[in-house]
Short mmCIF file of C-alpha atoms in Angstrom, two decimals:
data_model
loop_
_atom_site.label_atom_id
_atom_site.label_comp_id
_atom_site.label_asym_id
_atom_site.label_seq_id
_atom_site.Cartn_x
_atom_site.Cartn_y
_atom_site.Cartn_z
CA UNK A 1 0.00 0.00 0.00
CA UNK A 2 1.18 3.54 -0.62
CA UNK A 3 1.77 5.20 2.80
CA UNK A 4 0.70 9.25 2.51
CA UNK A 5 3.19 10.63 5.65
CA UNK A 6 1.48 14.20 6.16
CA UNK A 7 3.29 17.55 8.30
CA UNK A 8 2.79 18.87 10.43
CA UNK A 9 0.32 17.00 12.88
CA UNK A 10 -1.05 20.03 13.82
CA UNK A 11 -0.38 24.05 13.59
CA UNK A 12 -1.83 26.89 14.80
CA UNK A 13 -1.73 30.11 12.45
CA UNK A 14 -3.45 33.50 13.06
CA UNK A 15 -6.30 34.83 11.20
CA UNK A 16 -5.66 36.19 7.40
CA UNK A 17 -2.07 34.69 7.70
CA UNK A 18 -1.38 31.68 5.55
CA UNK A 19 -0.71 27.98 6.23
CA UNK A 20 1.15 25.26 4.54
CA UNK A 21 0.29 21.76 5.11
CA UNK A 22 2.57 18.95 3.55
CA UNK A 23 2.02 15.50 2.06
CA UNK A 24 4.21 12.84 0.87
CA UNK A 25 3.76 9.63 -0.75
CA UNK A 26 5.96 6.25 0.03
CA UNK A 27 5.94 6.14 -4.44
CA UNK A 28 5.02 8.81 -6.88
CA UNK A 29 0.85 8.92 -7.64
CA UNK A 30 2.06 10.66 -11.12
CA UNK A 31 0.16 9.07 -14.18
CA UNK A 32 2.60 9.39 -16.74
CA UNK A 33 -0.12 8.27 -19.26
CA UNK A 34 -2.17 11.72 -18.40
CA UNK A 35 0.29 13.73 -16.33
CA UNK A 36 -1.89 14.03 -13.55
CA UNK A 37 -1.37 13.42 -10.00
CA UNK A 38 -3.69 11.58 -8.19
CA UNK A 39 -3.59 13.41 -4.97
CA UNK A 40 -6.42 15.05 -3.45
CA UNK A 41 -7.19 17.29 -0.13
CA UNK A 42 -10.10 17.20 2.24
CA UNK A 43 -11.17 19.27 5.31
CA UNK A 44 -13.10 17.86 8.17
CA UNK A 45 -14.40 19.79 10.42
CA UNK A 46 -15.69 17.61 14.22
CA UNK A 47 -19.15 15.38 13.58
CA UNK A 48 -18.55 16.31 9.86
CA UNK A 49 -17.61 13.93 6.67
CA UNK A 50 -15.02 15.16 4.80
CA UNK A 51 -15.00 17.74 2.30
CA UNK A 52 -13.17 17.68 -1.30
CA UNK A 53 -11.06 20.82 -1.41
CA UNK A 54 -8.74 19.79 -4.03
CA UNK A 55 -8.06 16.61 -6.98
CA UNK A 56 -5.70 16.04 -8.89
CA UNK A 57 -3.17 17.60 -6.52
CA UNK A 58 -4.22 20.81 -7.78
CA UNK A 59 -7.85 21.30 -9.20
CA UNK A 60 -10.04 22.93 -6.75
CA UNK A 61 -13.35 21.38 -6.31
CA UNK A 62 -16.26 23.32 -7.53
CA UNK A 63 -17.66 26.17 -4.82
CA UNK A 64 -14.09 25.82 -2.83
CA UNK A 65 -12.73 29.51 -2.20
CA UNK A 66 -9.41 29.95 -3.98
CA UNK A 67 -7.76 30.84 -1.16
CA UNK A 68 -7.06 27.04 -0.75
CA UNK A 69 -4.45 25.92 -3.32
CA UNK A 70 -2.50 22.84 -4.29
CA UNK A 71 0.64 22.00 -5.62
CA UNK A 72 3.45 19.22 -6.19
CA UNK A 73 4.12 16.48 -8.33
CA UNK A 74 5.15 12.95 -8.08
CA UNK A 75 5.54 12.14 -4.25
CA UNK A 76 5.50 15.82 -2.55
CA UNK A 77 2.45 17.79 -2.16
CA UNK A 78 1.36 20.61 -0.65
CA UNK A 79 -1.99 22.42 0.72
CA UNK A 80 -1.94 25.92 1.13
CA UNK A 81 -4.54 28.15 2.67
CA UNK A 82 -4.10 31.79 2.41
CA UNK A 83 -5.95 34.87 4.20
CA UNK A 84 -6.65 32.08 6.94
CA UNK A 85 -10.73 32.60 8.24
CA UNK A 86 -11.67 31.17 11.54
CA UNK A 87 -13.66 28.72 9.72
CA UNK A 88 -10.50 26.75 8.24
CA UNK A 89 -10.16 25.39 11.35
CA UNK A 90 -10.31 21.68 10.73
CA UNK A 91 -8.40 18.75 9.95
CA UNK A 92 -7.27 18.30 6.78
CA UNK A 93 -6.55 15.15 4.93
CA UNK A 94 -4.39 14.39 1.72
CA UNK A 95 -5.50 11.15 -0.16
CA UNK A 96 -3.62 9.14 -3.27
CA UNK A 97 -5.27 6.54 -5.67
CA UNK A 98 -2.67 5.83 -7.58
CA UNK A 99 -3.00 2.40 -6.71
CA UNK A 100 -5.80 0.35 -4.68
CA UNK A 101 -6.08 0.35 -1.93
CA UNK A 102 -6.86 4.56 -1.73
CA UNK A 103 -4.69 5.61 1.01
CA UNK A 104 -5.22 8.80 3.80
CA UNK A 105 -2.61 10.77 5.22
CA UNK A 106 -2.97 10.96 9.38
CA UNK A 107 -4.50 14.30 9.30
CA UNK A 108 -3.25 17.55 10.27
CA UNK A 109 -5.69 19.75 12.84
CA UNK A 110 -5.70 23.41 11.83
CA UNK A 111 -6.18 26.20 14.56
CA UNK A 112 -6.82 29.50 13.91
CA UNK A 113 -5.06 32.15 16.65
CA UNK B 1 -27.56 17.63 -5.78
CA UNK B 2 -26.47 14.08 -4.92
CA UNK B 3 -26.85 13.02 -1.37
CA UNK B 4 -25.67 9.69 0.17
CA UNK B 5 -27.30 8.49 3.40
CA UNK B 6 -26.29 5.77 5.48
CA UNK B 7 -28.58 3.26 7.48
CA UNK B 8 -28.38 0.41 9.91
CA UNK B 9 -27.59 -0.64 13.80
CA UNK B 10 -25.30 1.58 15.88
CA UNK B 11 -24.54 -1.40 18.19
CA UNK B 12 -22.97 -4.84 16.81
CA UNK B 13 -22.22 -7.87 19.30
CA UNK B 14 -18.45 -9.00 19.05
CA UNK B 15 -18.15 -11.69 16.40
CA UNK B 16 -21.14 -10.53 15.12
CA UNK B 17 -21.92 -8.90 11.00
CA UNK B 18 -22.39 -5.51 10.48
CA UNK B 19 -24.89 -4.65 8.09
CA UNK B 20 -25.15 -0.91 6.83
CA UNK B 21 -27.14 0.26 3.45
CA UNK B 22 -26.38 3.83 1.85
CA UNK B 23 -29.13 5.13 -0.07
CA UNK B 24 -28.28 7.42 -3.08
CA UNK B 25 -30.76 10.08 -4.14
CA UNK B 26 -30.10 13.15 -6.65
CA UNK B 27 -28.54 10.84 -9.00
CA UNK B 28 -28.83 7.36 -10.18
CA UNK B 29 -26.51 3.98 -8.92
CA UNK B 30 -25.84 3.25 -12.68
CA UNK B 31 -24.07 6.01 -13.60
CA UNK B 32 -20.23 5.51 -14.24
CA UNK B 33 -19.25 6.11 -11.01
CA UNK B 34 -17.31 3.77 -7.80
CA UNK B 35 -19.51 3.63 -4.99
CA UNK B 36 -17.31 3.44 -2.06
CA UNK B 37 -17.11 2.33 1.89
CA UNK B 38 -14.83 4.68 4.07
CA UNK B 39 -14.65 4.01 7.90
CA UNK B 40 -12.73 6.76 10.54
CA UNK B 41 -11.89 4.59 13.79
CA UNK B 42 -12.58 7.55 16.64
CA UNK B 43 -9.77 10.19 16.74
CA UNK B 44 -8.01 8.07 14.01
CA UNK B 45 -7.36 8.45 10.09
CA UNK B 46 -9.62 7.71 7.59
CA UNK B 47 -9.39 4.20 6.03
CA UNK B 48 -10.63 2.78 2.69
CA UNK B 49 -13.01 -0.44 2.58
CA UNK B 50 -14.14 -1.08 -0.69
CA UNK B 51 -16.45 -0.38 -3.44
CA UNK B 52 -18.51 -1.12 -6.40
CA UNK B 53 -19.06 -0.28 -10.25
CA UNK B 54 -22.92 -0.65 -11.65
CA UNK B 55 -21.32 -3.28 -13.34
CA UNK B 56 -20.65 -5.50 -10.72
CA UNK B 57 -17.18 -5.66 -10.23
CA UNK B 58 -15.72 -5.12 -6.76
CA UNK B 59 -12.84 -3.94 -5.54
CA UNK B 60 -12.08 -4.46 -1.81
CA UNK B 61 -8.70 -3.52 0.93
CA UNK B 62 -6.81 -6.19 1.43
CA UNK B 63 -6.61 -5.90 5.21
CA UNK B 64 -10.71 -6.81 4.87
CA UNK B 65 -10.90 -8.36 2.05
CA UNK B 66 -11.88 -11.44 3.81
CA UNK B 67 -14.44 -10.06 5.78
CA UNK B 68 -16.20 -7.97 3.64
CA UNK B 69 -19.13 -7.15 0.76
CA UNK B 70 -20.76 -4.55 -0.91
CA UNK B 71 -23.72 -5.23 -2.95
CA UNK B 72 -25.91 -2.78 -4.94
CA UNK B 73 -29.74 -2.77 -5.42
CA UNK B 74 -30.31 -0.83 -8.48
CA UNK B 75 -34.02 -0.71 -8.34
CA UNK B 76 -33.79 0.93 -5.21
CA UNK B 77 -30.78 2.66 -5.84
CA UNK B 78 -28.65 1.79 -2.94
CA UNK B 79 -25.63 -0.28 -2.26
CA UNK B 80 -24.78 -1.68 1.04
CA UNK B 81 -21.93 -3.16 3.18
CA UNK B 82 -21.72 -6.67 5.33
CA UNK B 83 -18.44 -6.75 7.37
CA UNK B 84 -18.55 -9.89 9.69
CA UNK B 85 -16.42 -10.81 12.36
CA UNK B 86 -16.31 -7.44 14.10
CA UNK B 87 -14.17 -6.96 16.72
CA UNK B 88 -13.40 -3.52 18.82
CA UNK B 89 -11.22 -2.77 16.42
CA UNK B 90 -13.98 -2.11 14.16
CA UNK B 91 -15.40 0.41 15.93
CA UNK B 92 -15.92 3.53 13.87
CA UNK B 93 -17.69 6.27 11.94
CA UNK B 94 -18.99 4.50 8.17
CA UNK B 95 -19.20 6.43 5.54
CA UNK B 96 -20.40 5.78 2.09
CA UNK B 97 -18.98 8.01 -0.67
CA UNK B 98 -19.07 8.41 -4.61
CA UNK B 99 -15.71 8.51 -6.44
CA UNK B 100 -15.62 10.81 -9.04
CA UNK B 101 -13.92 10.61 -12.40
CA UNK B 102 -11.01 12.38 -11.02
CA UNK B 103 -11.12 9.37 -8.66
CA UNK B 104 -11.32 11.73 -5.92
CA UNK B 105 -14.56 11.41 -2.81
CA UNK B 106 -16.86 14.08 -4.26
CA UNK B 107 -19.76 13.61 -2.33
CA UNK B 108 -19.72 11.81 1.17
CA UNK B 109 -22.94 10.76 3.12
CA UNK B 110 -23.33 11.90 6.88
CA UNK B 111 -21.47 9.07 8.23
CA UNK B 112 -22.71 6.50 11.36
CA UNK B 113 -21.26 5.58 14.48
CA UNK B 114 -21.20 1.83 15.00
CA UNK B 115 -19.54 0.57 18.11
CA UNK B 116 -18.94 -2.96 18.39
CA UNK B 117 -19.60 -4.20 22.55
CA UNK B 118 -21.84 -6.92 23.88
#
């Protein structure tokens, strides 16, 4: 199974700052055949399911804000969230299926100072 | 707007089969989409349990694999999950979730608690 290693495990970043949460895969999710990365980002806030914020590594779901933003290739990704609102505060999840099984990252909890 | 909710018994005995059926509305079963099983243990990750094509064909995680089915009912456009054998371990929020072309989770039902315990 491909092992998604997120960091940190948690961070706290004040209100209309930004925040950088990282992902890497144990082997590249790259589809050479398409070029896309199968990497995607969720946010969950408590007694929530999770939401889609991003595919593709870097596609943002339909209705997301674009203050949340994806990059990397390969086996590095990152999440970032800019002009941070109080309700970011979540956990966030990065997810790969590049191969089955579909694999989570721990989860990093966002708070908002 | 699609919306997935899940069904079945909160409480499962220790050896006993879990049971849970997620009923799609907003959309219909046989489109070309994965209909997927998702379970978050409490304060854990999420983890991936299987899921199903229109077609039939299943794919399952190999840590359950052994334990575990999904079906689909077309007519009443659902599919469900049987995981027998539950332990503690199995103790967790289900969810049942679409996987979109971009084979990401677009749309995720509510999620149930089901706590294994005699």
């Amino acid at each position: 199974d491909i092992v998604m290693t997120q960091s940190p495990d948690s961070l706290a970043v004040s209100l209309g700052e930004r925040a950088t949460i990282n992902c890497k895969s144990s082997q590249s999710v790259l589809y050479t055949s398409n070029n896309k990365n199968y990497l995607a980002w969720y946010q969950q806030k408590p007694g929530q399911p999770p939401k889609l914020l991003i595919y593709w590594a870097s596609t943002r779901e339909s209705g997301v804000p674009d203050r949340f933003s994806g990059s990397g290739s390969g086996t590095d990704f990152s999440l970032t969230i800019s002009n941070l609102q109080a309700e970011d505060a979540a956990f966030y999840y990065c997810q790969q299926y590049h191969g089955t099984p579909p694999t989570f990252g721990q989860g990093t909890k966002l708070e908002i100072k | 707007q699609v919306q997935l909710q899940e069904s079945g018994p909160r409480l499962v005995k220790p050896s006993g089969t879990l049971s849970l059926i997620c009923t799609v509305s907003g959309a219909s079963i046989t489109t070309n989409n994965w209909w997927s099983w998702i379970r978050q243990p409490p304060g854990k990750a999420l983890e991936w349990i299987g899921e199903m094509y229109p077609s039939g064909s299943t794919s399952y995680n190999s840590s359950l694999r052994s334990r575990v089915t999904i079906s689909m009912d077309k007519s009443k456009n659902q599919f469900s999950l049987h995981l027998n054998s539950m332990t503690a371990a199995d103790t967790a929020v289900y969810y049942c979730a679409r996987r979109s072309a971009a084979d990401a989770f677009d749309v995720w039902g509510q999620g149930t608690m089901v706590t294994v315990s005699s």
